[in-house]
């Protein structure tokens, strides 16, 4: 099977490009970042989309469903009020305790609720998936995020990210019924890598466009991995990018093929690097 591996999908234009460049009419896409909006894209009928976190929580998306902004869980007797500027506030005995945000380009679909402490600092955020189910809770102390909890569709915690000074330093995967920890990881890259290796096999091909986290998580995979270069092959100092050099010299052996257009090929061949992995494509 041919997969396209992406870190995240953030715009409609990006999604259309991913589908247009996919080797299959029905694209097989693996995404890494946990994103409530991913259901907008992976919910399409002609897409086989796999998010590594949703795969653990067994989340399925249903296009056409959403959570009405007035249907978010709030404390008893609290009021949800639409302000004149279009923002949405949550009031408790006359005091604003939080704000609600909608998905872009929608008038009623709840995206998240952000509760604050009396001093105005963030307390926690509750996020809703694109189809309206509760997706996650993000917990804060003194405006610093400490923990992210991701739920299955029965609102049971499955995956937890723990943070220290803004950096994820522990990830746990638990049984949603017994809460027994089944897996733990020390870094996000370690977590991503383990999940991708559990998805792809030696019979698969994986295409990436960028030499960032997507490149790192392919380490140790048995699939045939392809870098379809969309970035300039040169860095800001007009030298060949370090990761690209390492790929071509096989210091990074997890990429077996580098697809480039003619213009980028002409640039690369001007440097002292092997060209064995390069394949010319039309763009």
PDB file of C-alpha atoms in Angstrom:
ATOM      1  CA  UNK A   1       0.000   0.000   0.000  1.00  0.00           C
ATOM      2  CA  UNK A   2       1.151   3.549  -0.728  1.00  0.00           C
ATOM      3  CA  UNK A   3       0.915   6.017   2.171  1.00  0.00           C
ATOM      4  CA  UNK A   4       1.432   9.755   2.399  1.00  0.00           C
ATOM      5  CA  UNK A   5       2.876  10.679   5.802  1.00  0.00           C
ATOM      6  CA  UNK A   6       2.253  14.218   7.073  1.00  0.00           C
ATOM      7  CA  UNK A   7       2.884  15.923  10.386  1.00  0.00           C
ATOM      8  CA  UNK A   8      -0.413  17.810  10.367  1.00  0.00           C
ATOM      9  CA  UNK A   9      -3.167  19.065   8.061  1.00  0.00           C
ATOM     10  CA  UNK A  10      -4.086  22.660   8.789  1.00  0.00           C
ATOM     11  CA  UNK A  11      -5.695  24.102   5.637  1.00  0.00           C
ATOM     12  CA  UNK A  12      -8.111  23.020   2.919  1.00  0.00           C
ATOM     13  CA  UNK A  13      -5.510  23.917   0.252  1.00  0.00           C
ATOM     14  CA  UNK A  14      -2.938  21.638   1.888  1.00  0.00           C
ATOM     15  CA  UNK A  15      -5.471  18.822   1.964  1.00  0.00           C
ATOM     16  CA  UNK A  16      -6.332  19.230  -1.717  1.00  0.00           C
ATOM     17  CA  UNK A  17      -2.631  19.122  -2.613  1.00  0.00           C
ATOM     18  CA  UNK A  18      -2.134  15.947  -0.580  1.00  0.00           C
ATOM     19  CA  UNK A  19      -5.010  14.273  -2.392  1.00  0.00           C
ATOM     20  CA  UNK A  20      -3.861  15.492  -5.808  1.00  0.00           C
ATOM     21  CA  UNK A  21      -0.327  14.140  -5.296  1.00  0.00           C
ATOM     22  CA  UNK A  22      -1.427  10.839  -3.793  1.00  0.00           C
ATOM     23  CA  UNK A  23      -0.476   7.763  -5.868  1.00  0.00           C
ATOM     24  CA  UNK A  24      -4.005   6.382  -5.412  1.00  0.00           C
ATOM     25  CA  UNK A  25      -7.394   7.776  -6.315  1.00  0.00           C
ATOM     26  CA  UNK A  26      -8.385   6.963  -2.754  1.00  0.00           C
ATOM     27  CA  UNK A  27      -5.444   8.388  -0.781  1.00  0.00           C
ATOM     28  CA  UNK A  28      -3.991   6.596   2.222  1.00  0.00           C
ATOM     29  CA  UNK A  29      -2.778   9.288   4.617  1.00  0.00           C
ATOM     30  CA  UNK A  30      -1.016   8.949   7.969  1.00  0.00           C
ATOM     31  CA  UNK A  31      -0.984  12.074  10.158  1.00  0.00           C
ATOM     32  CA  UNK A  32       0.989  12.553  13.357  1.00  0.00           C
ATOM     33  CA  UNK A  33      -0.327  15.580  15.238  1.00  0.00           C
ATOM     34  CA  UNK A  34      -3.410  15.102  17.386  1.00  0.00           C
ATOM     35  CA  UNK A  35      -5.885  17.529  15.829  1.00  0.00           C
ATOM     36  CA  UNK A  36      -9.645  17.704  16.472  1.00  0.00           C
ATOM     37  CA  UNK A  37     -10.211  19.130  12.967  1.00  0.00           C
ATOM     38  CA  UNK A  38      -8.708  16.071  11.258  1.00  0.00           C
ATOM     39  CA  UNK A  39     -12.188  14.548  11.008  1.00  0.00           C
ATOM     40  CA  UNK A  40     -13.111  17.220   8.464  1.00  0.00           C
ATOM     41  CA  UNK A  41     -10.684  15.541   6.058  1.00  0.00           C
ATOM     42  CA  UNK A  42     -10.453  11.924   7.189  1.00  0.00           C
ATOM     43  CA  UNK A  43     -14.241  11.735   7.357  1.00  0.00           C
ATOM     44  CA  UNK A  44     -14.469  11.938   3.542  1.00  0.00           C
ATOM     45  CA  UNK A  45     -15.757   8.735   1.986  1.00  0.00           C
ATOM     46  CA  UNK A  46     -12.893   8.326  -0.497  1.00  0.00           C
ATOM     47  CA  UNK A  47     -10.085   8.707   2.048  1.00  0.00           C
ATOM     48  CA  UNK A  48      -8.270   6.115   4.146  1.00  0.00           C
ATOM     49  CA  UNK A  49      -6.939   8.449   6.821  1.00  0.00           C
ATOM     50  CA  UNK A  50      -5.047   7.255   9.886  1.00  0.00           C
ATOM     51  CA  UNK A  51      -4.071   9.575  12.718  1.00  0.00           C
ATOM     52  CA  UNK A  52      -1.674   7.819  15.080  1.00  0.00           C
ATOM     53  CA  UNK A  53      -3.530   9.048  18.172  1.00  0.00           C
ATOM     54  CA  UNK A  54      -7.032   8.373  16.799  1.00  0.00           C
ATOM     55  CA  UNK A  55      -5.880   4.858  15.988  1.00  0.00           C
ATOM     56  CA  UNK A  56      -5.188   4.273  19.688  1.00  0.00           C
ATOM     57  CA  UNK A  57      -8.480   5.787  20.819  1.00  0.00           C
ATOM     58  CA  UNK A  58     -10.386   3.977  18.013  1.00  0.00           C
ATOM     59  CA  UNK A  59     -12.002   7.267  17.050  1.00  0.00           C
ATOM     60  CA  UNK A  60     -14.199   7.326  13.943  1.00  0.00           C
ATOM     61  CA  UNK A  61     -15.496  10.538  12.386  1.00  0.00           C
ATOM     62  CA  UNK A  62     -18.935  11.249  11.011  1.00  0.00           C
ATOM     63  CA  UNK A  63     -19.211  14.169   8.606  1.00  0.00           C
ATOM     64  CA  UNK A  64     -22.377  16.190   9.005  1.00  0.00           C
ATOM     65  CA  UNK A  65     -22.431  15.930  12.799  1.00  0.00           C
ATOM     66  CA  UNK A  66     -21.198  18.705  15.087  1.00  0.00           C
ATOM     67  CA  UNK A  67     -21.687  20.062  18.595  1.00  0.00           C
ATOM     68  CA  UNK A  68     -24.001  23.083  18.706  1.00  0.00           C
ATOM     69  CA  UNK A  69     -22.316  25.961  20.551  1.00  0.00           C
ATOM     70  CA  UNK A  70     -25.092  26.008  23.140  1.00  0.00           C
ATOM     71  CA  UNK A  71     -24.625  22.297  23.883  1.00  0.00           C
ATOM     72  CA  UNK A  72     -21.244  22.318  25.625  1.00  0.00           C
ATOM     73  CA  UNK A  73     -21.052  20.960  29.187  1.00  0.00           C
ATOM     74  CA  UNK A  74     -20.910  23.854  31.656  1.00  0.00           C
ATOM     75  CA  UNK A  75     -21.516  24.075  35.425  1.00  0.00           C
ATOM     76  CA  UNK A  76     -25.171  23.957  36.499  1.00  0.00           C
ATOM     77  CA  UNK A  77     -27.004  27.266  36.072  1.00  0.00           C
ATOM     78  CA  UNK A  78     -24.156  28.830  34.090  1.00  0.00           C
ATOM     79  CA  UNK A  79     -25.115  30.782  30.984  1.00  0.00           C
ATOM     80  CA  UNK A  80     -23.625  30.752  27.495  1.00  0.00           C
ATOM     81  CA  UNK A  81     -23.830  34.258  26.044  1.00  0.00           C
ATOM     82  CA  UNK A  82     -23.009  35.519  22.557  1.00  0.00           C
ATOM     83  CA  UNK A  83     -21.368  38.943  22.792  1.00  0.00           C
ATOM     84  CA  UNK A  84     -21.883  41.776  20.331  1.00  0.00           C
ATOM     85  CA  UNK A  85     -18.437  41.201  18.806  1.00  0.00           C
ATOM     86  CA  UNK A  86     -19.380  37.566  18.071  1.00  0.00           C
ATOM     87  CA  UNK A  87     -17.307  36.050  20.856  1.00  0.00           C
ATOM     88  CA  UNK A  88     -19.019  33.580  23.196  1.00  0.00           C
ATOM     89  CA  UNK A  89     -18.684  33.842  26.967  1.00  0.00           C
ATOM     90  CA  UNK A  90     -19.606  31.508  29.796  1.00  0.00           C
ATOM     91  CA  UNK A  91     -20.913  33.290  32.903  1.00  0.00           C
ATOM     92  CA  UNK A  92     -21.158  31.944  36.435  1.00  0.00           C
ATOM     93  CA  UNK A  93     -23.237  34.126  38.777  1.00  0.00           C
ATOM     94  CA  UNK A  94     -22.551  37.104  36.552  1.00  0.00           C
ATOM     95  CA  UNK A  95     -18.776  36.608  36.224  1.00  0.00           C
ATOM     96  CA  UNK A  96     -17.114  35.364  33.051  1.00  0.00           C
ATOM     97  CA  UNK A  97     -15.324  32.085  33.773  1.00  0.00           C
ATOM     98  CA  UNK A  98     -14.508  31.034  30.218  1.00  0.00           C
ATOM     99  CA  UNK A  99     -14.851  31.575  26.487  1.00  0.00           C
ATOM    100  CA  UNK A 100     -16.066  29.286  23.756  1.00  0.00           C
ATOM    101  CA  UNK A 101     -14.574  29.134  20.270  1.00  0.00           C
ATOM    102  CA  UNK A 102     -16.150  27.860  17.046  1.00  0.00           C
ATOM    103  CA  UNK A 103     -14.593  26.032  14.135  1.00  0.00           C
ATOM    104  CA  UNK A 104     -13.483  28.473  11.404  1.00  0.00           C
ATOM    105  CA  UNK A 105     -16.074  29.255   8.730  1.00  0.00           C
ATOM    106  CA  UNK A 106     -18.894  27.837  10.829  1.00  0.00           C
ATOM    107  CA  UNK A 107     -21.566  29.745  12.693  1.00  0.00           C
ATOM    108  CA  UNK A 108     -22.492  27.198  15.345  1.00  0.00           C
ATOM    109  CA  UNK A 109     -19.976  24.309  15.543  1.00  0.00           C
ATOM    110  CA  UNK A 110     -18.142  24.293  18.893  1.00  0.00           C
ATOM    111  CA  UNK A 111     -14.375  23.864  18.673  1.00  0.00           C
ATOM    112  CA  UNK A 112     -13.340  24.286  22.323  1.00  0.00           C
ATOM    113  CA  UNK A 113     -14.109  25.913  25.662  1.00  0.00           C
ATOM    114  CA  UNK A 114     -11.331  27.700  27.562  1.00  0.00           C
ATOM    115  CA  UNK A 115     -11.937  28.094  31.298  1.00  0.00           C
ATOM    116  CA  UNK A 116      -9.989  30.612  33.354  1.00  0.00           C
ATOM    117  CA  UNK A 117      -9.110  31.037  37.013  1.00  0.00           C
ATOM    118  CA  UNK A 118     -10.233  34.142  38.974  1.00  0.00           C
ATOM    119  CA  UNK A 119      -6.887  35.830  38.168  1.00  0.00           C
ATOM    120  CA  UNK A 120      -7.467  35.346  34.420  1.00  0.00           C
ATOM    121  CA  UNK A 121      -4.941  32.535  33.893  1.00  0.00           C
ATOM    122  CA  UNK A 122      -5.990  29.405  31.992  1.00  0.00           C
ATOM    123  CA  UNK A 123      -7.428  26.563  34.041  1.00  0.00           C
ATOM    124  CA  UNK A 124      -8.221  24.024  31.342  1.00  0.00           C
ATOM    125  CA  UNK A 125      -9.403  23.684  27.751  1.00  0.00           C
ATOM    126  CA  UNK A 126     -11.949  21.161  26.536  1.00  0.00           C
ATOM    127  CA  UNK A 127     -11.624  20.391  22.817  1.00  0.00           C
ATOM    128  CA  UNK A 128     -14.332  18.899  20.593  1.00  0.00           C
ATOM    129  CA  UNK A 129     -13.703  16.807  17.509  1.00  0.00           C
ATOM    130  CA  UNK A 130     -15.096  18.073  14.217  1.00  0.00           C
ATOM    131  CA  UNK A 131     -18.106  15.772  14.624  1.00  0.00           C
ATOM    132  CA  UNK A 132     -18.885  17.138  18.101  1.00  0.00           C
ATOM    133  CA  UNK A 133     -17.569  14.417  20.408  1.00  0.00           C
ATOM    134  CA  UNK A 134     -15.244  15.367  23.263  1.00  0.00           C
ATOM    135  CA  UNK A 135     -11.690  15.061  21.960  1.00  0.00           C
ATOM    136  CA  UNK A 136      -9.341  16.167  24.750  1.00  0.00           C
ATOM    137  CA  UNK A 137      -8.741  18.166  27.900  1.00  0.00           C
ATOM    138  CA  UNK A 138      -5.680  20.385  28.298  1.00  0.00           C
ATOM    139  CA  UNK A 139      -4.801  21.198  31.917  1.00  0.00           C
ATOM    140  CA  UNK A 140      -2.851  24.293  33.019  1.00  0.00           C
ATOM    141  CA  UNK A 141      -1.222  25.763  36.116  1.00  0.00           C
ATOM    142  CA  UNK A 142      -0.061  29.394  36.153  1.00  0.00           C
ATOM    143  CA  UNK A 143      -0.773  29.560  32.409  1.00  0.00           C
ATOM    144  CA  UNK A 144       1.582  26.647  31.700  1.00  0.00           C
ATOM    145  CA  UNK A 145       0.214  23.473  30.132  1.00  0.00           C
ATOM    146  CA  UNK A 146       0.915  20.440  32.319  1.00  0.00           C
ATOM    147  CA  UNK A 147      -1.116  17.595  30.831  1.00  0.00           C
ATOM    148  CA  UNK A 148      -3.101  16.679  27.711  1.00  0.00           C
ATOM    149  CA  UNK A 149      -5.678  13.888  27.955  1.00  0.00           C
ATOM    150  CA  UNK A 150      -7.163  12.318  24.821  1.00  0.00           C
ATOM    151  CA  UNK A 151     -10.411  10.365  24.972  1.00  0.00           C
ATOM    152  CA  UNK A 152     -12.195   7.655  23.057  1.00  0.00           C
ATOM    153  CA  UNK A 153     -15.750   8.299  21.909  1.00  0.00           C
ATOM    154  CA  UNK A 154     -17.155   7.050  25.213  1.00  0.00           C
ATOM    155  CA  UNK A 155     -15.260   9.921  26.905  1.00  0.00           C
ATOM    156  CA  UNK A 156     -12.739   7.556  28.508  1.00  0.00           C
ATOM    157  CA  UNK A 157      -9.066   8.617  28.720  1.00  0.00           C
ATOM    158  CA  UNK A 158      -6.687   6.592  26.553  1.00  0.00           C
ATOM    159  CA  UNK A 159      -3.577   8.693  25.837  1.00  0.00           C
ATOM    160  CA  UNK A 160      -1.930  11.258  28.119  1.00  0.00           C
ATOM    161  CA  UNK A 161       0.849  13.723  27.328  1.00  0.00           C
ATOM    162  CA  UNK A 162       2.723  15.117  30.354  1.00  0.00           C
ATOM    163  CA  UNK A 163       4.656  18.358  29.943  1.00  0.00           C
ATOM    164  CA  UNK A 164       7.393  20.160  31.848  1.00  0.00           C
ATOM    165  CA  UNK A 165       8.285  23.738  30.882  1.00  0.00           C
ATOM    166  CA  UNK A 166       6.386  23.358  27.629  1.00  0.00           C
ATOM    167  CA  UNK A 167       8.103  20.113  26.567  1.00  0.00           C
ATOM    168  CA  UNK A 168       6.423  16.699  26.462  1.00  0.00           C
ATOM    169  CA  UNK A 169       8.527  14.400  28.664  1.00  0.00           C
ATOM    170  CA  UNK A 170       6.176  11.446  29.105  1.00  0.00           C
ATOM    171  CA  UNK A 171       3.398   9.839  27.079  1.00  0.00           C
ATOM    172  CA  UNK A 172       1.256   7.012  28.406  1.00  0.00           C
ATOM    173  CA  UNK A 173      -1.300   4.786  26.689  1.00  0.00           C
ATOM    174  CA  UNK A 174      -3.815   3.218  29.054  1.00  0.00           C
ATOM    175  CA  UNK A 175      -6.632   0.724  28.968  1.00  0.00           C
ATOM    176  CA  UNK A 176      -9.822   2.851  28.961  1.00  0.00           C
ATOM    177  CA  UNK A 177     -11.623   0.367  31.237  1.00  0.00           C
ATOM    178  CA  UNK A 178      -8.982  -0.625  33.805  1.00  0.00           C
ATOM    179  CA  UNK A 179      -6.776   2.497  33.383  1.00  0.00           C
ATOM    180  CA  UNK A 180      -3.745   0.210  33.487  1.00  0.00           C
ATOM    181  CA  UNK A 181      -0.811   1.734  31.572  1.00  0.00           C
ATOM    182  CA  UNK A 182       0.007  -0.410  28.550  1.00  0.00           C
ATOM    183  CA  UNK A 183       2.714   1.695  26.889  1.00  0.00           C
ATOM    184  CA  UNK A 184       4.895   4.639  27.859  1.00  0.00           C
ATOM    185  CA  UNK A 185       7.252   6.863  25.874  1.00  0.00           C
ATOM    186  CA  UNK A 186       9.721   9.561  26.903  1.00  0.00           C
ATOM    187  CA  UNK A 187       9.470  11.774  23.822  1.00  0.00           C
ATOM    188  CA  UNK A 188       6.933  12.650  21.149  1.00  0.00           C
ATOM    189  CA  UNK A 189       9.235  11.397  18.395  1.00  0.00           C
ATOM    190  CA  UNK A 190       9.598   8.052  20.189  1.00  0.00           C
ATOM    191  CA  UNK A 191       5.812   7.798  20.419  1.00  0.00           C
ATOM    192  CA  UNK A 192       5.279   8.742  16.762  1.00  0.00           C
ATOM    193  CA  UNK A 193       7.977   6.356  15.603  1.00  0.00           C
ATOM    194  CA  UNK A 194       6.477   3.410  17.477  1.00  0.00           C
ATOM    195  CA  UNK A 195       3.006   4.111  16.068  1.00  0.00           C
ATOM    196  CA  UNK A 196       4.187   4.494  12.451  1.00  0.00           C
ATOM    197  CA  UNK A 197       6.256   1.292  12.694  1.00  0.00           C
ATOM    198  CA  UNK A 198       3.127  -0.515  13.861  1.00  0.00           C
ATOM    199  CA  UNK A 199       1.195   0.676  10.784  1.00  0.00           C
ATOM    200  CA  UNK A 200       3.562   0.213   7.833  1.00  0.00           C
ATOM    201  CA  UNK A 201       5.307  -2.971   6.686  1.00  0.00           C
ATOM    202  CA  UNK A 202       7.950  -4.008   4.166  1.00  0.00           C
ATOM    203  CA  UNK A 203       5.213  -4.236   1.524  1.00  0.00           C
ATOM    204  CA  UNK A 204       4.303  -0.545   1.843  1.00  0.00           C
ATOM    205  CA  UNK A 205       5.640   2.661   0.358  1.00  0.00           C
ATOM    206  CA  UNK A 206       5.615   5.855   2.420  1.00  0.00           C
ATOM    207  CA  UNK A 207       5.933   9.305   0.847  1.00  0.00           C
ATOM    208  CA  UNK A 208       6.972  12.397   2.813  1.00  0.00           C
ATOM    209  CA  UNK A 209       7.447  15.981   1.628  1.00  0.00           C
ATOM    210  CA  UNK A 210       9.464  17.514   4.463  1.00  0.00           C
ATOM    211  CA  UNK A 211      12.652  16.613   6.303  1.00  0.00           C
ATOM    212  CA  UNK A 212      11.338  17.414   9.773  1.00  0.00           C
ATOM    213  CA  UNK A 213       9.522  15.156  12.211  1.00  0.00           C
ATOM    214  CA  UNK A 214       8.191  13.081   9.292  1.00  0.00           C
ATOM    215  CA  UNK A 215      11.781  12.054   8.498  1.00  0.00           C
ATOM    216  CA  UNK A 216      12.652  11.278  12.111  1.00  0.00           C
ATOM    217  CA  UNK A 217       9.688   8.958  12.711  1.00  0.00           C
ATOM    218  CA  UNK A 218      10.568   6.748   9.723  1.00  0.00           C
ATOM    219  CA  UNK A 219      13.682   5.521  11.505  1.00  0.00           C
ATOM    220  CA  UNK A 220      13.613   1.733  11.766  1.00  0.00           C
ATOM    221  CA  UNK A 221      10.645   1.205   9.440  1.00  0.00           C
ATOM    222  CA  UNK A 222      10.781  -1.624   6.892  1.00  0.00           C
ATOM    223  CA  UNK A 223       8.738   0.191   4.226  1.00  0.00           C
ATOM    224  CA  UNK A 224      10.140   1.751   1.068  1.00  0.00           C
ATOM    225  CA  UNK A 225      10.348   5.425   2.024  1.00  0.00           C
ATOM    226  CA  UNK A 226      10.338   8.276  -0.476  1.00  0.00           C
ATOM    227  CA  UNK A 227      11.185  11.942   0.035  1.00  0.00           C
ATOM    228  CA  UNK A 228       9.247  13.922  -2.571  1.00  0.00           C
ATOM    229  CA  UNK A 229      11.153  17.180  -2.270  1.00  0.00           C
ATOM    230  CA  UNK A 230       8.995  20.308  -2.052  1.00  0.00           C
ATOM    231  CA  UNK A 231      11.467  22.461  -0.108  1.00  0.00           C
ATOM    232  CA  UNK A 232      14.469  24.072  -1.738  1.00  0.00           C
ATOM    233  CA  UNK A 233      17.430  21.679  -1.657  1.00  0.00           C
ATOM    234  CA  UNK A 234      19.528  24.578  -0.334  1.00  0.00           C
ATOM    235  CA  UNK A 235      19.608  26.161   3.104  1.00  0.00           C
ATOM    236  CA  UNK A 236      19.835  29.898   3.835  1.00  0.00           C
ATOM    237  CA  UNK A 237      23.607  29.812   3.281  1.00  0.00           C
ATOM    238  CA  UNK A 238      23.081  28.286  -0.187  1.00  0.00           C
ATOM    239  CA  UNK A 239      24.560  24.971   0.905  1.00  0.00           C
ATOM    240  CA  UNK A 240      22.779  21.681   0.379  1.00  0.00           C
ATOM    241  CA  UNK A 241      20.477  21.006   3.337  1.00  0.00           C
ATOM    242  CA  UNK A 242      22.120  18.875   6.009  1.00  0.00           C
ATOM    243  CA  UNK A 243      19.379  16.251   6.158  1.00  0.00           C
ATOM    244  CA  UNK A 244      19.280  16.013   2.363  1.00  0.00           C
ATOM    245  CA  UNK A 245      23.037  15.462   2.251  1.00  0.00           C
ATOM    246  CA  UNK A 246      22.747  12.796   4.942  1.00  0.00           C
ATOM    247  CA  UNK A 247      19.989  11.053   2.974  1.00  0.00           C
ATOM    248  CA  UNK A 248      21.951  11.058  -0.264  1.00  0.00           C
ATOM    249  CA  UNK A 249      25.138   9.836   1.440  1.00  0.00           C
ATOM    250  CA  UNK A 250      23.092   7.192   3.303  1.00  0.00           C
ATOM    251  CA  UNK A 251      23.924   8.533   6.741  1.00  0.00           C
ATOM    252  CA  UNK A 252      20.125   8.591   6.992  1.00  0.00           C
ATOM    253  CA  UNK A 253      19.255   5.218   5.499  1.00  0.00           C
ATOM    254  CA  UNK A 254      15.509   5.297   6.221  1.00  0.00           C
ATOM    255  CA  UNK A 255      14.882   7.121   2.907  1.00  0.00           C
ATOM    256  CA  UNK A 256      15.557   4.986  -0.152  1.00  0.00           C
ATOM    257  CA  UNK A 257      14.355   7.356  -2.905  1.00  0.00           C
ATOM    258  CA  UNK A 258      14.431  11.143  -3.334  1.00  0.00           C
ATOM    259  CA  UNK A 259      12.043  12.474  -5.984  1.00  0.00           C
ATOM    260  CA  UNK A 260      13.004  15.864  -7.427  1.00  0.00           C
ATOM    261  CA  UNK A 261      12.143  17.996 -10.424  1.00  0.00           C
ATOM    262  CA  UNK A 262      14.698  18.919 -13.085  1.00  0.00           C
ATOM    263  CA  UNK A 263      15.519  22.311 -11.584  1.00  0.00           C
ATOM    264  CA  UNK A 264      16.305  20.855  -8.151  1.00  0.00           C
ATOM    265  CA  UNK A 265      18.246  18.002  -9.731  1.00  0.00           C
ATOM    266  CA  UNK A 266      20.485  20.477 -11.552  1.00  0.00           C
ATOM    267  CA  UNK A 267      21.148  22.256  -8.254  1.00  0.00           C
ATOM    268  CA  UNK A 268      21.936  19.070  -6.332  1.00  0.00           C
ATOM    269  CA  UNK A 269      24.325  17.638  -8.925  1.00  0.00           C
ATOM    270  CA  UNK A 270      26.495  20.731  -8.459  1.00  0.00           C
ATOM    271  CA  UNK A 271      27.436  19.434  -5.019  1.00  0.00           C
ATOM    272  CA  UNK A 272      29.700  16.538  -4.151  1.00  0.00           C
ATOM    273  CA  UNK A 273      26.968  14.066  -3.204  1.00  0.00           C
ATOM    274  CA  UNK A 274      25.905  10.699  -4.631  1.00  0.00           C
ATOM    275  CA  UNK A 275      22.911  10.768  -6.972  1.00  0.00           C
ATOM    276  CA  UNK A 276      21.982   7.076  -6.710  1.00  0.00           C
ATOM    277  CA  UNK A 277      18.830   7.712  -4.649  1.00  0.00           C
ATOM    278  CA  UNK A 278      17.509  10.494  -6.849  1.00  0.00           C
ATOM    279  CA  UNK A 279      14.586   9.994  -9.201  1.00  0.00           C
ATOM    280  CA  UNK A 280      13.477  12.720 -11.610  1.00  0.00           C
ATOM    281  CA  UNK A 281       9.761  13.552 -11.657  1.00  0.00           C
ATOM    282  CA  UNK A 282       7.661  16.114 -13.488  1.00  0.00           C
ATOM    283  CA  UNK A 283       6.048  18.905 -11.457  1.00  0.00           C
TER     284      UNK A 283
END
